[in-house]
GROMACS .gro file of C-alpha atoms in nm:
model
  441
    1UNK     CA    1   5.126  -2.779 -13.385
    2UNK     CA    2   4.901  -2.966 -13.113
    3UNK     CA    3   4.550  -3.082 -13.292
    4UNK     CA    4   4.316  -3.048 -13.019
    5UNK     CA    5   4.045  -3.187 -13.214
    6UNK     CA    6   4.245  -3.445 -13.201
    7UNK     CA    7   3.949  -3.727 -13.024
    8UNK     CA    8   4.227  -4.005 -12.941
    9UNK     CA    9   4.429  -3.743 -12.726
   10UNK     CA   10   4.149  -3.605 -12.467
   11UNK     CA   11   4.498  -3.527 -12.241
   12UNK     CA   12   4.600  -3.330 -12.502
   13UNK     CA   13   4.301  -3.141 -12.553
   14UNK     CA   14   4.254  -3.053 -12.184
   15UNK     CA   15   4.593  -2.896 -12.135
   16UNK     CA   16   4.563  -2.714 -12.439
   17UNK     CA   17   4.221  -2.546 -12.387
   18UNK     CA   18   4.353  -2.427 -12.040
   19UNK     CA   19   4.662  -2.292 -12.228
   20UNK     CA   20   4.433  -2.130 -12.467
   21UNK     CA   21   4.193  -1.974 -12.195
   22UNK     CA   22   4.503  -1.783 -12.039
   23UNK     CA   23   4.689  -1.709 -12.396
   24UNK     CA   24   4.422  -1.669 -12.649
   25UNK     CA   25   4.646  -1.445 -12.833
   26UNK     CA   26   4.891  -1.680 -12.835
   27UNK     CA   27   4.672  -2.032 -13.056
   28UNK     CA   28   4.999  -2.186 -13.223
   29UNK     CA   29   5.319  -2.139 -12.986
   30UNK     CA   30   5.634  -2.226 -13.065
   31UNK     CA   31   5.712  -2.624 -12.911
   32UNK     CA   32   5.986  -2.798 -12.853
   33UNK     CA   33   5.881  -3.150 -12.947
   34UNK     CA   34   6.048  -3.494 -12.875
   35UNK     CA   35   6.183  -3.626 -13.171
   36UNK     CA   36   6.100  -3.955 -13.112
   37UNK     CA   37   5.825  -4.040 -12.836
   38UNK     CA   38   5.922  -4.180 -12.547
   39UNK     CA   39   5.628  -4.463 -12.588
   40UNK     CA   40   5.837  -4.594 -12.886
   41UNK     CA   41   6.200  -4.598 -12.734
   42UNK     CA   42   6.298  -4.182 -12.718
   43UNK     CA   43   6.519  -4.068 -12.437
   44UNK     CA   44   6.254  -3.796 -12.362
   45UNK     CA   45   5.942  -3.829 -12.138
   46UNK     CA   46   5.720  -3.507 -12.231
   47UNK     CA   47   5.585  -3.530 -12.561
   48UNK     CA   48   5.566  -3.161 -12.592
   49UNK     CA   49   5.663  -2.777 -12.415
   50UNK     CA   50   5.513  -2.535 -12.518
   51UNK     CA   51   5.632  -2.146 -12.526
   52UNK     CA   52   5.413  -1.867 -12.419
   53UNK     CA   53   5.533  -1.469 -12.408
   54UNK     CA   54   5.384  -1.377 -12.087
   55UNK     CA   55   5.361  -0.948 -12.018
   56UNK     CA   56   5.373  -1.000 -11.675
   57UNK     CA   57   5.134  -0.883 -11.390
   58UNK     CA   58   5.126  -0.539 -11.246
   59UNK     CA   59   5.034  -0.518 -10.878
   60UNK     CA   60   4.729  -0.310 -10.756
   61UNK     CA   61   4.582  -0.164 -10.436
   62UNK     CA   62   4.298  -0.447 -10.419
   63UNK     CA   63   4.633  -0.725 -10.338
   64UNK     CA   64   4.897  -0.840 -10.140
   65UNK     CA   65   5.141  -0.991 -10.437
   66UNK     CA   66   5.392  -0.773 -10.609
   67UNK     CA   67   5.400  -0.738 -10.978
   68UNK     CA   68   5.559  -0.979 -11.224
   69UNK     CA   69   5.761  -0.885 -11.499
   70UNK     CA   70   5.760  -1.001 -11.828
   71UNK     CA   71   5.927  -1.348 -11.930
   72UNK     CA   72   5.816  -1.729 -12.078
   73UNK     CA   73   5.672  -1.947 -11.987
   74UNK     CA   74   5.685  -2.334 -12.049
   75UNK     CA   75   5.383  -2.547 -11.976
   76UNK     CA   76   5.476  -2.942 -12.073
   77UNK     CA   77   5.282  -3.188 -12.227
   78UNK     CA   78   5.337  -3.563 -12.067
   79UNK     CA   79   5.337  -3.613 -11.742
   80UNK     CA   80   4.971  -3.668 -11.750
   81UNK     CA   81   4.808  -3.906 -11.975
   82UNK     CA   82   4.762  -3.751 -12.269
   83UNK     CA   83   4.619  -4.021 -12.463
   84UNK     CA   84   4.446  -4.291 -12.223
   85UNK     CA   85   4.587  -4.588 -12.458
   86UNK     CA   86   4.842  -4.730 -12.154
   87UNK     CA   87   5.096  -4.659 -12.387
   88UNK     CA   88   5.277  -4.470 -12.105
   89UNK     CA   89   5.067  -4.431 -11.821
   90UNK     CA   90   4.838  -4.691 -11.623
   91UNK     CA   91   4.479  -4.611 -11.770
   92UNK     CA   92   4.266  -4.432 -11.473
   93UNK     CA   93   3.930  -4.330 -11.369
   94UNK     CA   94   3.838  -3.958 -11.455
   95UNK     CA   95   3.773  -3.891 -11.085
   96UNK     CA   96   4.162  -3.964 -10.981
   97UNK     CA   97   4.490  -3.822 -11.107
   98UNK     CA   98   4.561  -3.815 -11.476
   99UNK     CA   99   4.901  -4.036 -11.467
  100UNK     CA  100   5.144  -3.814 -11.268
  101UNK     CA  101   4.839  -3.608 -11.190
  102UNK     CA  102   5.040  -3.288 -11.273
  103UNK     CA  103   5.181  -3.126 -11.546
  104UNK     CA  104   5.517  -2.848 -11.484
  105UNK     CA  105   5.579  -2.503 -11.558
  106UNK     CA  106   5.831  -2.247 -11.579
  107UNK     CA  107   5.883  -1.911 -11.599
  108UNK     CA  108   6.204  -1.748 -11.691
  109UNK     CA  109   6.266  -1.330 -11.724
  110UNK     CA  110   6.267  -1.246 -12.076
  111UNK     CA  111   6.531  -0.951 -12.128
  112UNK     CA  112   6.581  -0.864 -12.515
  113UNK     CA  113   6.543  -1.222 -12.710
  114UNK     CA  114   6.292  -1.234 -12.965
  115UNK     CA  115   6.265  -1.641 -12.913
  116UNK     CA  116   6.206  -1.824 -12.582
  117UNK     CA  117   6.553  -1.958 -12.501
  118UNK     CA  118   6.547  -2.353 -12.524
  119UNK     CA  119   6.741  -2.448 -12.183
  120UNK     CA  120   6.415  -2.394 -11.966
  121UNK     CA  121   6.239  -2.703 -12.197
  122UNK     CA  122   6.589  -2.918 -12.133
  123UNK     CA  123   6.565  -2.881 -11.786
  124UNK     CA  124   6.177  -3.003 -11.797
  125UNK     CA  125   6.282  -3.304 -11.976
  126UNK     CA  126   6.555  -3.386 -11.739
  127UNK     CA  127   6.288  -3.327 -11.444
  128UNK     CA  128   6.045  -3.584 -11.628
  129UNK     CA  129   6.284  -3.835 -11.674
  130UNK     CA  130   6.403  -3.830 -11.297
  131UNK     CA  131   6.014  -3.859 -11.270
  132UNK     CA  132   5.955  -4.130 -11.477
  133UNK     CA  133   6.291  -4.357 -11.302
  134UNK     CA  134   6.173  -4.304 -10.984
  135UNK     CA  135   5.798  -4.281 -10.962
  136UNK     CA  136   5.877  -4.000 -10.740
  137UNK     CA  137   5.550  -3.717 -10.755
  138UNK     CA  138   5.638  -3.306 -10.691
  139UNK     CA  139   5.410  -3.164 -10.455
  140UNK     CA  140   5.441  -2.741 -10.385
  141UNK     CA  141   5.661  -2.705 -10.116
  142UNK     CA  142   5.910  -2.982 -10.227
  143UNK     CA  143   6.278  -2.847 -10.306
  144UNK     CA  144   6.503  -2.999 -10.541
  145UNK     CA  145   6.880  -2.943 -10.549
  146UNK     CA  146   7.031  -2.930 -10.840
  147UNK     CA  147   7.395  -2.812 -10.783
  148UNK     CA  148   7.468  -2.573 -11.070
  149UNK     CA  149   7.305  -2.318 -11.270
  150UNK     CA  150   7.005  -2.419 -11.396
  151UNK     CA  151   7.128  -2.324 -11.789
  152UNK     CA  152   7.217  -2.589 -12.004
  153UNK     CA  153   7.480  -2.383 -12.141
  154UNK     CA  154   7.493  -2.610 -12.458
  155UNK     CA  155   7.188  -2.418 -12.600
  156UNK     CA  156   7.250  -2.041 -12.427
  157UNK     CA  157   7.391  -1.755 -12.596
  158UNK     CA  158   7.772  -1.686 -12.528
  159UNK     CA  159   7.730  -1.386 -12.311
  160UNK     CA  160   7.447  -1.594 -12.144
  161UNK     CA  161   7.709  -1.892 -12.133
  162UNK     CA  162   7.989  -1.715 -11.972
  163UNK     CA  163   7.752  -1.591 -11.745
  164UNK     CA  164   7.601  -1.897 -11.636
  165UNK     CA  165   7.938  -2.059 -11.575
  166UNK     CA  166   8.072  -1.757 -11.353
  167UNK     CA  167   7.758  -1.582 -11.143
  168UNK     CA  168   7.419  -1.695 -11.145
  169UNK     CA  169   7.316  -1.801 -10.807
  170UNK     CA  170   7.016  -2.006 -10.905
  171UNK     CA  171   7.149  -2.328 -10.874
  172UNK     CA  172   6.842  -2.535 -10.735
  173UNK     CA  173   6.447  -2.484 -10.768
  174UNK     CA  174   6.117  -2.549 -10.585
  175UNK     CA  175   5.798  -2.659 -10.659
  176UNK     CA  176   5.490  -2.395 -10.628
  177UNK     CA  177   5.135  -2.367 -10.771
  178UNK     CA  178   5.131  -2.214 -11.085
  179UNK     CA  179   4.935  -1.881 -11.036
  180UNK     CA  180   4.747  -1.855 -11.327
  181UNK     CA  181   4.673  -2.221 -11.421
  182UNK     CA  182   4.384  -2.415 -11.237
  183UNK     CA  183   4.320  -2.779 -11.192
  184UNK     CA  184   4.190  -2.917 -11.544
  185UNK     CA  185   4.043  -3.239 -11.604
  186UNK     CA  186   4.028  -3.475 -11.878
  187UNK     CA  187   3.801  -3.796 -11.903
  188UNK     CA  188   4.142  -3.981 -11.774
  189UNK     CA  189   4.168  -3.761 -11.475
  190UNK     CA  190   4.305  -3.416 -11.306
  191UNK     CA  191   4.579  -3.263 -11.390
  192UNK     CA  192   4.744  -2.990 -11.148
  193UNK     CA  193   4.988  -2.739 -11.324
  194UNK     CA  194   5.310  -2.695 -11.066
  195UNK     CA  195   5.585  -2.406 -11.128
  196UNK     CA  196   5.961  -2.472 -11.106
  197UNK     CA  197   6.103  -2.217 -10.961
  198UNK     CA  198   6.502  -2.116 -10.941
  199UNK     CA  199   6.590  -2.053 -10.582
  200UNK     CA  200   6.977  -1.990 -10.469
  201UNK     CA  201   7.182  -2.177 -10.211
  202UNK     CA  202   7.072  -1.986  -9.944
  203UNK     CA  203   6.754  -2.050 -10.017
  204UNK     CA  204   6.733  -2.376 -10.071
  205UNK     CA  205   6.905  -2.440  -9.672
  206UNK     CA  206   6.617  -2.197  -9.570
  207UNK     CA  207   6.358  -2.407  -9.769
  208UNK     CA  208   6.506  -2.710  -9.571
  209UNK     CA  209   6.520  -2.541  -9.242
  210UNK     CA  210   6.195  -2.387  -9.237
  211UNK     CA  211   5.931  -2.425  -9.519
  212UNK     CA  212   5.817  -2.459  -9.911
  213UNK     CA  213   5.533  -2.389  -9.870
  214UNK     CA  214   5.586  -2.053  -9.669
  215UNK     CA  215   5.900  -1.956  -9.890
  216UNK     CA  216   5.681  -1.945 -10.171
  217UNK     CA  217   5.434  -1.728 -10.012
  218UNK     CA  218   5.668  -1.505  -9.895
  219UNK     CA  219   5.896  -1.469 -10.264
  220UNK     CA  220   5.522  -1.390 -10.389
  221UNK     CA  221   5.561  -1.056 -10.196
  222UNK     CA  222   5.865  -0.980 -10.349
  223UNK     CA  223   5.893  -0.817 -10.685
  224UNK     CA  224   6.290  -0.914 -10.650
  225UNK     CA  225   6.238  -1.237 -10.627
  226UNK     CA  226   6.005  -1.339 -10.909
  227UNK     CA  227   5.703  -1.152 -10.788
  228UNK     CA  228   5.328  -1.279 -10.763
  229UNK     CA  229   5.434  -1.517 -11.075
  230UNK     CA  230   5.741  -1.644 -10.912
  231UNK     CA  231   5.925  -1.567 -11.232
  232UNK     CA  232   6.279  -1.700 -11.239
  233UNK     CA  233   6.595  -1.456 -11.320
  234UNK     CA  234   6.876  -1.605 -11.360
  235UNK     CA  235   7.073  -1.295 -11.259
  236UNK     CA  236   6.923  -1.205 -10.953
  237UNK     CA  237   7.195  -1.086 -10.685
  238UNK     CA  238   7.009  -1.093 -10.390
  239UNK     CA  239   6.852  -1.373 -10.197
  240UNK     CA  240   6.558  -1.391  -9.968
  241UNK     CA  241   6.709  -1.389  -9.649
  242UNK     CA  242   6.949  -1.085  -9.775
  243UNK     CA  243   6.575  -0.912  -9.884
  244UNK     CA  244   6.401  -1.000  -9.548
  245UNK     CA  245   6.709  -0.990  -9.309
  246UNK     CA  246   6.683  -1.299  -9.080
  247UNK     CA  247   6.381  -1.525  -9.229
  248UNK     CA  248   6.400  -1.848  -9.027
  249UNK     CA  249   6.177  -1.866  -8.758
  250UNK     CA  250   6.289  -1.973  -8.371
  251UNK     CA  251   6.032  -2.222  -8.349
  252UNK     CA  252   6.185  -2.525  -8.545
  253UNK     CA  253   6.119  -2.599  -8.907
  254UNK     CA  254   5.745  -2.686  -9.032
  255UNK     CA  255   5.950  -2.921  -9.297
  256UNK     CA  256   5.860  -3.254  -9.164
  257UNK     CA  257   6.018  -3.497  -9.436
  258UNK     CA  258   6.226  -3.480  -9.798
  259UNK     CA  259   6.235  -3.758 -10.024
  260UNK     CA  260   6.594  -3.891 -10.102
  261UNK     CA  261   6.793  -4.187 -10.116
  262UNK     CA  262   6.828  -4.417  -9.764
  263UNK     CA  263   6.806  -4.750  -9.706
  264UNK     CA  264   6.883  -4.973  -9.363
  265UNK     CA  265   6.952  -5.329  -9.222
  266UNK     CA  266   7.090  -5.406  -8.921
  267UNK     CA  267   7.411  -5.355  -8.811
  268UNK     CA  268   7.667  -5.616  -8.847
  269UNK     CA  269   8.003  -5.710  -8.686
  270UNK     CA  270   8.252  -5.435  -8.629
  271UNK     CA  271   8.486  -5.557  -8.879
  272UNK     CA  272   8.253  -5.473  -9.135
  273UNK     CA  273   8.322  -5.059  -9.054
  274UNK     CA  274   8.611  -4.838  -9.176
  275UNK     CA  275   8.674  -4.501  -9.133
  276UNK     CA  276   8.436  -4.414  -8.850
  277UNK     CA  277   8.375  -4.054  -8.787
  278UNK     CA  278   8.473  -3.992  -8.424
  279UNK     CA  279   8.615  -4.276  -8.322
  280UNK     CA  280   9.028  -4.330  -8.264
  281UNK     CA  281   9.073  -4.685  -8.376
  282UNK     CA  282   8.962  -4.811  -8.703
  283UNK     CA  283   8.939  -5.154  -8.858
  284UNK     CA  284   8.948  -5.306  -9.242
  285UNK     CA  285   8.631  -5.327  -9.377
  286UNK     CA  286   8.487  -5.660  -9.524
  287UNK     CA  287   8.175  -5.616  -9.749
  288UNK     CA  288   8.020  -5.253  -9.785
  289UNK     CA  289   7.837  -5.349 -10.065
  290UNK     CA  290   7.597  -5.612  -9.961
  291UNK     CA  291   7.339  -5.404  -9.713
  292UNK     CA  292   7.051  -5.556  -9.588
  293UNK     CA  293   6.700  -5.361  -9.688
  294UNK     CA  294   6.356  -5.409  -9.533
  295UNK     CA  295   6.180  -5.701  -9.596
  296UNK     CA  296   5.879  -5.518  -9.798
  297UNK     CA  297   6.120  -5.331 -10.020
  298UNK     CA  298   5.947  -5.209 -10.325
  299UNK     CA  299   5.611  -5.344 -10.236
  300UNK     CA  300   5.322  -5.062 -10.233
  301UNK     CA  301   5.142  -5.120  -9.900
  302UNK     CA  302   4.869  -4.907  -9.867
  303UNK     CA  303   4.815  -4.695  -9.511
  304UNK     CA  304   4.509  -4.939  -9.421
  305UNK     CA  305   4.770  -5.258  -9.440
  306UNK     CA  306   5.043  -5.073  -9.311
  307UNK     CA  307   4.844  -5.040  -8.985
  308UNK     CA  308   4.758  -5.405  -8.933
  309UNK     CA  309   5.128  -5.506  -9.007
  310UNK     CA  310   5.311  -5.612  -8.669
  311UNK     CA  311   5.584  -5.417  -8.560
  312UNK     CA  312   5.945  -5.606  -8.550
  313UNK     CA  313   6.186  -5.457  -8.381
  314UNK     CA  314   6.621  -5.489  -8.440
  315UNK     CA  315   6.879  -5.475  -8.168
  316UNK     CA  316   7.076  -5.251  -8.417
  317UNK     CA  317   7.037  -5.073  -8.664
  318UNK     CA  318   7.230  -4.953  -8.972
  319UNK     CA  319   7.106  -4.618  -9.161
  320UNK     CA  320   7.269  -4.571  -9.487
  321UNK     CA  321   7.186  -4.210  -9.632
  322UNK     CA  322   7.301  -4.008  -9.958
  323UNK     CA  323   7.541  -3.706  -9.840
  324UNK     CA  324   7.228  -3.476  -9.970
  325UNK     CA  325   7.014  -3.704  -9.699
  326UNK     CA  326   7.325  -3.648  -9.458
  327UNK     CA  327   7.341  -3.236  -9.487
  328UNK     CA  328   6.960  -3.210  -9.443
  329UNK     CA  329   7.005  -3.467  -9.126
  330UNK     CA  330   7.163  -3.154  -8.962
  331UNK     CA  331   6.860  -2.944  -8.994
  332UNK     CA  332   6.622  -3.232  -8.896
  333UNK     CA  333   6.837  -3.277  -8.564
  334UNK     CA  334   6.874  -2.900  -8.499
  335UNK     CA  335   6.531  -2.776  -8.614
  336UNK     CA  336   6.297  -3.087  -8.516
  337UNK     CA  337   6.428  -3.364  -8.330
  338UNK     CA  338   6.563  -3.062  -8.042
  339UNK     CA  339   6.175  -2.941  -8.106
  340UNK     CA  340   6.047  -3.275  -7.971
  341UNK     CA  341   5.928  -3.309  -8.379
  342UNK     CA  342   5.938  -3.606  -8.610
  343UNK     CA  343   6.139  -3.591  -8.935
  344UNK     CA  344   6.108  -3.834  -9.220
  345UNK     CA  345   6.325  -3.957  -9.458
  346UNK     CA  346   6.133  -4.086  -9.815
  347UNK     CA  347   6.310  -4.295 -10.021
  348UNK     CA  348   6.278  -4.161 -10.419
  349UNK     CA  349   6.225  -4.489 -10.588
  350UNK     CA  350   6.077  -4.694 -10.301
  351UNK     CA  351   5.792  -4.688 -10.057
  352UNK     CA  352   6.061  -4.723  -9.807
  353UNK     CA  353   6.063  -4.424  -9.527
  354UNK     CA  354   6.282  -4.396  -9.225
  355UNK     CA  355   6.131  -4.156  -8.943
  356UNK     CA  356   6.344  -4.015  -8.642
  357UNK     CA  357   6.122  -3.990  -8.355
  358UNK     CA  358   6.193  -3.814  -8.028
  359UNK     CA  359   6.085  -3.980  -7.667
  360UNK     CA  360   5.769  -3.725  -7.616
  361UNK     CA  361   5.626  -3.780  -7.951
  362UNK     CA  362   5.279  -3.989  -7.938
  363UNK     CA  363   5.152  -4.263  -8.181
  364UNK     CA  364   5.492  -4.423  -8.225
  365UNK     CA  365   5.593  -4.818  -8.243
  366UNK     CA  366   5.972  -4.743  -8.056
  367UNK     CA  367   6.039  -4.691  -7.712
  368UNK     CA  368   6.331  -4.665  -7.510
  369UNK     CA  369   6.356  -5.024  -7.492
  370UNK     CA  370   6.299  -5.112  -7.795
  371UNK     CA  371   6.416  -4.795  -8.019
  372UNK     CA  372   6.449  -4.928  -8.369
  373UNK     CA  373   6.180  -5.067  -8.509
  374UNK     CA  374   6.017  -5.127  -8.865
  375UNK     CA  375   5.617  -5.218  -8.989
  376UNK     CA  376   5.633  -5.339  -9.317
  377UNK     CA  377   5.872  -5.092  -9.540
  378UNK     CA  378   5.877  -4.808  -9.284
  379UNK     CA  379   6.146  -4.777  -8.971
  380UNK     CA  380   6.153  -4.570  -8.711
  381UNK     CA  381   6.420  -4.487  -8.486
  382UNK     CA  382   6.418  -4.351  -8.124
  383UNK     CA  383   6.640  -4.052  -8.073
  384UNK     CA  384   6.696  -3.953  -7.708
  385UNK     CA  385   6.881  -3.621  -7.590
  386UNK     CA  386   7.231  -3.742  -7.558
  387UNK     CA  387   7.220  -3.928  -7.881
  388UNK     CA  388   7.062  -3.559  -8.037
  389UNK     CA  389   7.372  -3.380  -7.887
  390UNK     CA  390   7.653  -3.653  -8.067
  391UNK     CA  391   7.460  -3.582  -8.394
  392UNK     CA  392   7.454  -3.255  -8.384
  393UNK     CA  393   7.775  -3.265  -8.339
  394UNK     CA  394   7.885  -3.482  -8.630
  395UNK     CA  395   7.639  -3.389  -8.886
  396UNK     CA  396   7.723  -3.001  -8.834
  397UNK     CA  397   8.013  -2.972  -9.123
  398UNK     CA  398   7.872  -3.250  -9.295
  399UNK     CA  399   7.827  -2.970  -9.629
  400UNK     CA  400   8.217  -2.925  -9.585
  401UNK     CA  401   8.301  -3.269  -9.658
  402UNK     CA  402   8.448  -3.323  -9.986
  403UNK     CA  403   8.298  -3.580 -10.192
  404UNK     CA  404   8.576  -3.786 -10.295
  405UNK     CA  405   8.620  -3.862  -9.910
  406UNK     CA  406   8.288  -4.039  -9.889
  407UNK     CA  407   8.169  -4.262  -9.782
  408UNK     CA  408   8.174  -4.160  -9.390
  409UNK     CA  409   8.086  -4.358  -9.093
  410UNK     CA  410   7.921  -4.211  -8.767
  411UNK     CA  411   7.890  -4.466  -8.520
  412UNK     CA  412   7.728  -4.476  -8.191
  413UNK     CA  413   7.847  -4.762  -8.014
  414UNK     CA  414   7.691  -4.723  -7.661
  415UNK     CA  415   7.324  -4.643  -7.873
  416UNK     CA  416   7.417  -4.930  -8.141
  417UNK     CA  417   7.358  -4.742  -8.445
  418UNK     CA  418   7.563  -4.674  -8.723
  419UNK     CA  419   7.521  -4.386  -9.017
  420UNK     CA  420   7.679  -4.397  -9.307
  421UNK     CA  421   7.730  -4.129  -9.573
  422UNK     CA  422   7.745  -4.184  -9.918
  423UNK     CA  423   7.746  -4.043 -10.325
  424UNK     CA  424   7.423  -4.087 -10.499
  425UNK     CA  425   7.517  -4.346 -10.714
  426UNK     CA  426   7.683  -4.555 -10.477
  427UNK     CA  427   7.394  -4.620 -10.326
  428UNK     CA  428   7.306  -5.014 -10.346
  429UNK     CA  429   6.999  -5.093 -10.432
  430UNK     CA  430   6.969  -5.479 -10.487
  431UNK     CA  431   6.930  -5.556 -10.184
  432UNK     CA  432   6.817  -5.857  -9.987
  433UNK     CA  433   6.563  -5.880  -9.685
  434UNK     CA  434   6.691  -5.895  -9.328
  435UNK     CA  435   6.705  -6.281  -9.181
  436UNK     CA  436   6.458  -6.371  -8.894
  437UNK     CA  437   6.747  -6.403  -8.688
  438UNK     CA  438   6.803  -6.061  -8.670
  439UNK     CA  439   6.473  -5.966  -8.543
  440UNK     CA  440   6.364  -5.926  -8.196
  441UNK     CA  441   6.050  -6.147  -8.109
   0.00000   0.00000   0.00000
């Protein structure tokens, strides 16, 4: 049980009185708890999640949102600083964000349990401890693939279990407000309250190609798909775009950027590439695994220094993405680049970013002449029309590729760029600065 009287824990104490103001009826909930903090050596990040029984909300004629049905919900307990000691999180001033400056929520559609199921507060903890690797912060609107159904079958009921592994479609989530939680603060800081939500397939290439932040406003509207709650069933048949009929606009996406895994250096001798996508004539490859990185490569440099950094500038360029980066590189070519729009590429445990720029788009360091460039840990690349078209082209069955043929090679001689695809956790990244040499004065 949480002591909010508790004077040492002011984080504590804040989350729980906003609990308490929306559940009054609810004072001791059940918790799943870490069994050993993660402060003093525990595998698990949130200290707490707590369990609420939540009746739902029924729509009326004074609104736009559809009713809710009943389900849980999970609030956690650790992402923000619960205890302002520096035992987990950087101490900071009560005007900024309370260490992650969010805490996360879920809802799931009860149907006839008595007790919350337990999955929901497994799949919290294994969305704090990506959080806590990579430094990474959610924001509503960001979408998170996950690949599988969101039950960790290990703690569902059989029937849920054999469901789980054979039919539910909710196999990634996004990040929303949560509706009925507001901004709290503690004397270490705000703390936001952000909903993950279980979206399908579909919806997760529509949340790409178009928008979070829109998505969410328009599942809202939809008592089918989790209502003005957003409430997550894990059952549900039908996906947005089968609800709305065709749902992505004409315009291009409003998705400017996605944080993944990428990292670049310049492109080395051609007997350094195998297996090049496109091209007729291959050649043994030498040394994938050394890849050069940018020269500021895990140093924070805030916006203000960023701008007085000089731009250098490379003579080629080699981008080396995740295959997650390399199926959403399709929908930044097709539904932003061809839109004269920007599209950037965050790296998740890095300040690094890589943004493809069109020809037409102001307030860029590239040109034609000089197309790849980098200030300080950010690179842009220039992507003309005829290089837009070969992309296109390449990237467009990307999501077909199996993974055990990976990595993959698109290279674009006459433009002297190379892309390569690869898993996750091939990814490199010790890496070592570029050499002077290979800069353009």
């Amino acid at each position: 049980m949480l002591m909010i009287e508790d004077k040492d824990s002011p984080g504590i104490q804040a989350i729980y009185e906003a609990c308490y103001t929306l559940y009054s009826d609810q004072p001791t909930p059940p918790q799943v708890t870490a069994l050993q903090k993660f402060w003093l050596g525990g595998p698990d990040p949130l200290d707490f999640i707590s369990m609420y029984e939540n009746n739902g909300f029924k729509n009326n004629a004074n609104n736009d949102f559809e009713s809710s049905c009943a389900h849980w919900h999970y609030i956690t307990y650790g992402l923000s600083d619960l205890y302002g000691d520096a035992r987990l999180h950087d101490q900071s001033s009560s005007d900024g964000p309370s260490g992650f400056g969010f805490e996360l929520t879920f809802r799931l559609k009860r149907s006839n349990e008595i007790k919350a199921p337990l999955w929901p507060a497994m799949l919290l903890q294994s969305l704090a401890r990506y959080l806590f690797r990579s430094q990474a912060k959610f924001a509503p609107g960001d979408h998170i693939p996950w690949g599988r159904p969101l039950e960790d079958t290990t703690n569902c009921s059989k029937e849920d279990e054999e469901f789980s592994k054979c039919n539910s479609r909710i196999t990634n989530m996004l990040i929303a407000p949560d509706a009925q939680i507001q901004r709290v603060y503690s004397k270490h800081g705000y703390i936001d309250f952000f909903q993950v939500v279980g979206i399908c397939d579909e919806e997760m290439q529509l949340a790409r190609r178009w928008s979070g932040i829109e998505m969410i406003a328009a599942m809202r509207k939809r008592v089918e798909t989790g209502g003005s709650l957003l409430v997550t069933d894990m059952r549900r048949g039908e996906s947005l775009n089968d609800l709305e009929g065709n749902f992505h606009k004409n315009e291009g996406s409003n998705l400017s950027g996605v944080t993944t895994e990428v990292s670049w250096g310049r492109w080395g001798s051609l007997e350094e590439i195998i297996d090049v996508v496109g091209e007729e004539e291959y050649v043994p490859i030498k040394n994938v695994q050394q890849f050069p990185q940018t020269p500021f490569y895990g140093i924070n440099i805030s916006p203000g220094t960023l701008e007085l950094l000089h731009p250098h500038f490379l003579e080629n360029i080699h981008l080396k993405i995740s295959k997650d980066a390399g199926e959403i590189m399709f929908s930044a070519i097709t539904d932003r680049l061809k839109f004269q729009r920007h599209f950037t590429f965050l790296h998740c445990r890095s300040d690094m970013a890589v943004t493809l720029v069109t020809e037409n788009i102001t307030g860029t360091f590239v040109s034609e002449d000089k197309p790849y460039g980098f200030r300080g840990a950010w690179l842009q690349i220039l992507v003309n029309k005829e290089l837009i078209m070969e992309m296109e082209r390449d990237f467009a069955n990307l999501k077909k590729i199996e993974t055990n043929t990976l990595p993959l090679y698109f290279r674009y001689s006459k433009f002297k760029l190379l892309i390569s695809v690869h898993l996750s956790d091939s990814l490199d990244l010790d890496k070592y600065p570029l050499d002077n040499e290979d800069i353009i004065p």
